[in-house]
GROMACS .gro file of C-alpha atoms in nm:
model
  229
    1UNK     CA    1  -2.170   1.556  -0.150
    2UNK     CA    2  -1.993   1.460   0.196
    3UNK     CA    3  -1.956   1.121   0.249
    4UNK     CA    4  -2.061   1.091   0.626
    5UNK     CA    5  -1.781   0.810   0.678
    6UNK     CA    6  -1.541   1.074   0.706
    7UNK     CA    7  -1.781   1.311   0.951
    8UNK     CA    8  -1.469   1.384   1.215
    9UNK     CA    9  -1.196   1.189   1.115
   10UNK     CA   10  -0.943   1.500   1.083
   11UNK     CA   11  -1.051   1.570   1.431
   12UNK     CA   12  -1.001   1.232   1.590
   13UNK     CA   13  -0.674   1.222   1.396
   14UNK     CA   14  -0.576   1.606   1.588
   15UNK     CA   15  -0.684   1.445   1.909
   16UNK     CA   16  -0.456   1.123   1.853
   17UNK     CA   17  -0.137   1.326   1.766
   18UNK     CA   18  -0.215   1.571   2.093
   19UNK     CA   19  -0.174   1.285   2.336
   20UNK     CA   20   0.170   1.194   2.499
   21UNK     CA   21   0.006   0.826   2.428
   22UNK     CA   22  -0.012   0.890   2.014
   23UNK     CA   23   0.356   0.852   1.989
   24UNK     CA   24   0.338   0.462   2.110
   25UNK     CA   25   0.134   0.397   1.832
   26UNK     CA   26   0.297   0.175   1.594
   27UNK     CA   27   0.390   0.387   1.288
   28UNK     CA   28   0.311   0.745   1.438
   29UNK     CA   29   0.707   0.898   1.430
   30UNK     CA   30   0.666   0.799   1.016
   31UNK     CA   31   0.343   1.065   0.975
   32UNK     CA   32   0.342   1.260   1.329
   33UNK     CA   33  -0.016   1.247   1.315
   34UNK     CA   34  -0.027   1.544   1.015
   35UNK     CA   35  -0.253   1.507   0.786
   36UNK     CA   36  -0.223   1.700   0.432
   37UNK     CA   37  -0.482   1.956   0.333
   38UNK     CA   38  -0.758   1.769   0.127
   39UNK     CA   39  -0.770   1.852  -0.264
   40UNK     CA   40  -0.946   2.063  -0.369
   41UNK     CA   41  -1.228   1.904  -0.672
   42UNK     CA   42  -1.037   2.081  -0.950
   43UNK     CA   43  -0.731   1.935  -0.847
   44UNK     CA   44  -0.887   1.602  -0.765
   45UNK     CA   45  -1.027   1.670  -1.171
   46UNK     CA   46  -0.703   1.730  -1.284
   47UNK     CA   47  -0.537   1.422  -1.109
   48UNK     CA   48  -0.771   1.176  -1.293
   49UNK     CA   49  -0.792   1.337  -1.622
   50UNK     CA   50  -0.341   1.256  -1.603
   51UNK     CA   51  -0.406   0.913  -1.501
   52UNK     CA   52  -0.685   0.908  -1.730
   53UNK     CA   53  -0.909   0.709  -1.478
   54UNK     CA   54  -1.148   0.753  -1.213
   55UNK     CA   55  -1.073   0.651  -0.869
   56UNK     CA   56  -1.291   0.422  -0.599
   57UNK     CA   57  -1.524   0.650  -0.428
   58UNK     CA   58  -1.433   0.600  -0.058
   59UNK     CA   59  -1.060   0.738  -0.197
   60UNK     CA   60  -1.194   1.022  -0.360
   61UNK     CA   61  -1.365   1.189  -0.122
   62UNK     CA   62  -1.153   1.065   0.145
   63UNK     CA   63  -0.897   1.321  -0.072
   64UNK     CA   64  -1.114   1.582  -0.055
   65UNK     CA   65  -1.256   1.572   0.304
   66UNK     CA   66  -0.993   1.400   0.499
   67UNK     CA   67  -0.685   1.517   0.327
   68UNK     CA   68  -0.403   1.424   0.029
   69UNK     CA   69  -0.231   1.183   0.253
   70UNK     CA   70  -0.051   1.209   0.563
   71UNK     CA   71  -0.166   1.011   0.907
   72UNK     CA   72  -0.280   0.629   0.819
   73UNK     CA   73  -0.226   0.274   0.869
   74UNK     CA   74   0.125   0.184   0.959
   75UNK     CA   75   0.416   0.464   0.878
   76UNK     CA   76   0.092   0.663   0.674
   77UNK     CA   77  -0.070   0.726   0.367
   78UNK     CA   78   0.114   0.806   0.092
   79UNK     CA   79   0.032   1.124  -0.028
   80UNK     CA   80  -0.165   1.257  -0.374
   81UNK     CA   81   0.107   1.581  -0.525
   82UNK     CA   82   0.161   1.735  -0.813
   83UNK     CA   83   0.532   1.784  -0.899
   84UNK     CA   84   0.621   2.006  -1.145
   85UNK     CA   85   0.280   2.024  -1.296
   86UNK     CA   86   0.249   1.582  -1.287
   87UNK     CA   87   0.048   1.433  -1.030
   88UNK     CA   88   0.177   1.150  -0.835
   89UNK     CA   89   0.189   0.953  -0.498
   90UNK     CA   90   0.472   0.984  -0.241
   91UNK     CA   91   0.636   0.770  -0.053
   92UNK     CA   92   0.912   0.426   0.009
   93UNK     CA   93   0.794   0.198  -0.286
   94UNK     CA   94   0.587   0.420  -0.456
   95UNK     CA   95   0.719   0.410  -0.782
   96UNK     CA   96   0.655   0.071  -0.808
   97UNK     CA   97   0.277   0.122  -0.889
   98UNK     CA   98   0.293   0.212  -1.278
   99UNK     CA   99   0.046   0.529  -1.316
  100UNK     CA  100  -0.011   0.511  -1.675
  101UNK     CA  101  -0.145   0.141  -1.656
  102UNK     CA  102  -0.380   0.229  -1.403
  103UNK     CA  103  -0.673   0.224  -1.622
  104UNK     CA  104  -0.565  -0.184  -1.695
  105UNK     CA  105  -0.775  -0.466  -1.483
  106UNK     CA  106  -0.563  -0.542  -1.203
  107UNK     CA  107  -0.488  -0.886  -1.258
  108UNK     CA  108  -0.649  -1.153  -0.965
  109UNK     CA  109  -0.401  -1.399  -0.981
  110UNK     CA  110  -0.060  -1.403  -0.985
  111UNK     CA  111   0.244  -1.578  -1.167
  112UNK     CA  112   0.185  -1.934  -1.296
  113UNK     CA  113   0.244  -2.189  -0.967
  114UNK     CA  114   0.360  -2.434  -1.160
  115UNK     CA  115   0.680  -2.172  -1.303
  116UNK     CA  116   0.695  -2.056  -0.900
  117UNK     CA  117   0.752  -2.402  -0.818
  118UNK     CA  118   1.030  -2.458  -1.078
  119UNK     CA  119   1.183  -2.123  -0.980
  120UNK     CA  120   1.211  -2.223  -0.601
  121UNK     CA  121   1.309  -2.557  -0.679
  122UNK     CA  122   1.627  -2.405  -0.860
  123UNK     CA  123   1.753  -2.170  -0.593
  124UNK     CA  124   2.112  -2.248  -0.487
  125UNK     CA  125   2.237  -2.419  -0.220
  126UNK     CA  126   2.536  -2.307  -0.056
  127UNK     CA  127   2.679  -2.714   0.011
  128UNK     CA  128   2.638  -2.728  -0.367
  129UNK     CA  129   2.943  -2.461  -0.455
  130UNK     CA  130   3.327  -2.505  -0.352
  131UNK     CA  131   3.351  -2.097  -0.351
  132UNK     CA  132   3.155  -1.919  -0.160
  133UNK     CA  133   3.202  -1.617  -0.480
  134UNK     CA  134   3.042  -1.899  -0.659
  135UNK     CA  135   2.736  -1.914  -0.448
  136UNK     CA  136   2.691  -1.564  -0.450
  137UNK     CA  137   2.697  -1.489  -0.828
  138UNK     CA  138   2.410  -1.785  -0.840
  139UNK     CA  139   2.203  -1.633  -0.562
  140UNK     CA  140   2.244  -1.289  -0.709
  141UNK     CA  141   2.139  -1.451  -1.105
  142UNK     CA  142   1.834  -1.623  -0.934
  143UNK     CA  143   1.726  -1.319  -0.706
  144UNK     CA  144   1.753  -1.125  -1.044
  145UNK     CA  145   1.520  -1.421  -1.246
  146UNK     CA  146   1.269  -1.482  -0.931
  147UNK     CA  147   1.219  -1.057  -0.925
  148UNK     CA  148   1.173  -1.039  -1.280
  149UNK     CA  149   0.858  -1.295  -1.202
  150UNK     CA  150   0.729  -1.184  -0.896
  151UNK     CA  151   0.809  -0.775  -0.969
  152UNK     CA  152   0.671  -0.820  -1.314
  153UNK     CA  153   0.496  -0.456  -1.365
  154UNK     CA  154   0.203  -0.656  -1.541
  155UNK     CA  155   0.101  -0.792  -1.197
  156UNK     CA  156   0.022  -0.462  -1.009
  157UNK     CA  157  -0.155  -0.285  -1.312
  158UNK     CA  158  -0.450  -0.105  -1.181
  159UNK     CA  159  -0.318  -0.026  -0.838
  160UNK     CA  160  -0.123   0.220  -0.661
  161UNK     CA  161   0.097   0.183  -0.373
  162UNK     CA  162  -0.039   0.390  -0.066
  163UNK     CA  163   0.154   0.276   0.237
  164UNK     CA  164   0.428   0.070   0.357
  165UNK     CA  165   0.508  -0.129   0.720
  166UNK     CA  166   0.901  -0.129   0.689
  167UNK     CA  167   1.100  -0.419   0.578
  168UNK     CA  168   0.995  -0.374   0.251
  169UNK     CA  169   0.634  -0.482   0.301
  170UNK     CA  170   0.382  -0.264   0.141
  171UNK     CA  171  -0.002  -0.242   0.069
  172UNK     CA  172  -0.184  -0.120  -0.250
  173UNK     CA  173  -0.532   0.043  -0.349
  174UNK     CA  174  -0.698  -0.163  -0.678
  175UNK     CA  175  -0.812   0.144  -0.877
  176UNK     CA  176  -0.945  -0.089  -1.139
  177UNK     CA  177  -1.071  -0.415  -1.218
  178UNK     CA  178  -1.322  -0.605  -1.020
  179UNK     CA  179  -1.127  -0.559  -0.699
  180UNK     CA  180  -1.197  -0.206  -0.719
  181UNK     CA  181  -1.140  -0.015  -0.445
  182UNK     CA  182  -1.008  -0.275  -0.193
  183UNK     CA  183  -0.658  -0.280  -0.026
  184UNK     CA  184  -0.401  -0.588  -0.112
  185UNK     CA  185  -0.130  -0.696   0.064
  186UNK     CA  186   0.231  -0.690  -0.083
  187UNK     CA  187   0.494  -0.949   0.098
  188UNK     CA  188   0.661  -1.069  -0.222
  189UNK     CA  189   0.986  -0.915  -0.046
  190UNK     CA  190   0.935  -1.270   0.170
  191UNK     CA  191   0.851  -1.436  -0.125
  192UNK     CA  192   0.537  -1.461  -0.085
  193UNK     CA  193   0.227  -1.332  -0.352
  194UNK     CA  194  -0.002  -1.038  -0.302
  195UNK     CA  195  -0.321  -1.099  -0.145
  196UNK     CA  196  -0.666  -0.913  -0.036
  197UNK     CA  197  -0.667  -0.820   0.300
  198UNK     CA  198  -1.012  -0.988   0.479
  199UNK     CA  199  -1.197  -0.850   0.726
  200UNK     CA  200  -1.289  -1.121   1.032
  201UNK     CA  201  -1.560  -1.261   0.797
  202UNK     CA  202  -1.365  -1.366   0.510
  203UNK     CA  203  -1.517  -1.028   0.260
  204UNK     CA  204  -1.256  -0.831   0.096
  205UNK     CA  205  -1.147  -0.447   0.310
  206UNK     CA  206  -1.251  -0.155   0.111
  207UNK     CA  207  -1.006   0.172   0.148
  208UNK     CA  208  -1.263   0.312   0.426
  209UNK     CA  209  -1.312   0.017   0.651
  210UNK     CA  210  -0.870   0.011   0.584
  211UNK     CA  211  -0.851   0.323   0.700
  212UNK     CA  212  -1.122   0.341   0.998
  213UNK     CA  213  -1.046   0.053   1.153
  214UNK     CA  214  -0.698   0.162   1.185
  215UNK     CA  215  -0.797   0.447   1.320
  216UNK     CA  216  -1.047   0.246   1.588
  217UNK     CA  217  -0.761   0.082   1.699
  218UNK     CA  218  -0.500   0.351   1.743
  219UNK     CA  219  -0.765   0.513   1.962
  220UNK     CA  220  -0.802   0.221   2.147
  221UNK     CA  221  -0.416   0.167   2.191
  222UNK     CA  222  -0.406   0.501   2.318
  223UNK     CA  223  -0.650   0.493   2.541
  224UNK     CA  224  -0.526   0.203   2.673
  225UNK     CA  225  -0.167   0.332   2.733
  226UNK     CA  226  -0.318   0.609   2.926
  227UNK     CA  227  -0.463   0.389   3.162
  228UNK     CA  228  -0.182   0.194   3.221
  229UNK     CA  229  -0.316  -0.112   3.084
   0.00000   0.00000   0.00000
């Protein structure tokens, strides 16, 4: 069945990367404007029966009409392969996403506050060591204990990683779990927890609003540095 949200998009994304004005588009020199052939449905059959789950439907056909991956929000979508007979998504940070948990809830909420707040309130302060060697071996010790919190695989089961802005900052697809299907956040690099992204009226962004509103706007930034403006 074709999903009419996707009714053009590998065109509009052709038209974007053949205009001088595509390449000002934040993210464009990471995916070029390509987009990766779509799956085909055995392939898209064969990719859930390894994870062993079923994914949201505006992902799935999005795979097979749109394409694996490719041209996206920010530096792009990370693509769906299969390496050496596994499937798997591509891309910088990736690997964090655990595959074989993604049939787990992914969990709401994140570490306890009241341990975050005990955490923070123990980071070192450089005035409190002689040795600056000193300071460093406590920073790296508390980097190490704060990661093993914040990075704890347990907190991004049911989600894969599908893009990344640089720096570090990345944003992940709930495949399971009430939060099905909607795109999170990930700034725990700046210390910070993940969290849904929200369209203007507070409701949580499902993977085809994520994608087609980026879109929207790169046409509009486009447009817009064609006419000078």
């Amino acid at each position: 069945m074709v999903d009419q949200r996707w009714a053009g998009v590998r065109e509009r994304v052709a038209a974007l990367g053949a205009l001088p004005a595509g390449s000002e588009v934040f993210g464009s020199h990471g995916h070029h404007w390509t987009l990766e052939e779509p799956l085909t449905e055995d392939e898209l059959t064969e990719l859930e029966t390894q994870l062993g789950v079923s994914l949201p439907a505006e992902y799935r056909t999005f795979l097979t009409q749109v394409g694996a991956g490719g041209a996206g929000p920010a530096y792009g979508l990370f693509p769906a392969r299969r390496v050496r007979g596994r499937w798997r998504w591509e891309g910088d940070g990736a690997d964090l996403a655990d595959l074989s948990t993604l049939a787990q809830l992914f969990p709401e909420k994140g570490p306890d506050p009241e341990l975050l707040d005990a955490l923070t309130a123990e980071r070192p302060e450089e005035e409190d060591f002689d040795e600056i060697e000193d300071f460093d071996d406590a920073v790296e010790a508390w980097d190490e204990r704060w990661e093993a919190v914040m990075f704890a695989p347990a907190r991004t089961a049911g989600a894969i990683v599908i893009c990344h802005l640089g720096c570090a900052l990345r944003e992940w697809l709930v495949i399971s779990g009430p939060h099905r299907g909607t795109v999170w956040s990930d700034p725990r690099v700046d210390d910070a927890d993940l969290e849904p992204l929200l369209d203007t009226e507070g409701r949580p962004v499902t993977f085809a609003r994520w994608y087609t509103d980026w879109l929207d706007k790169a046409e509009r930034a486009a447009r817009q540095q064609v006419a000078g403006v």
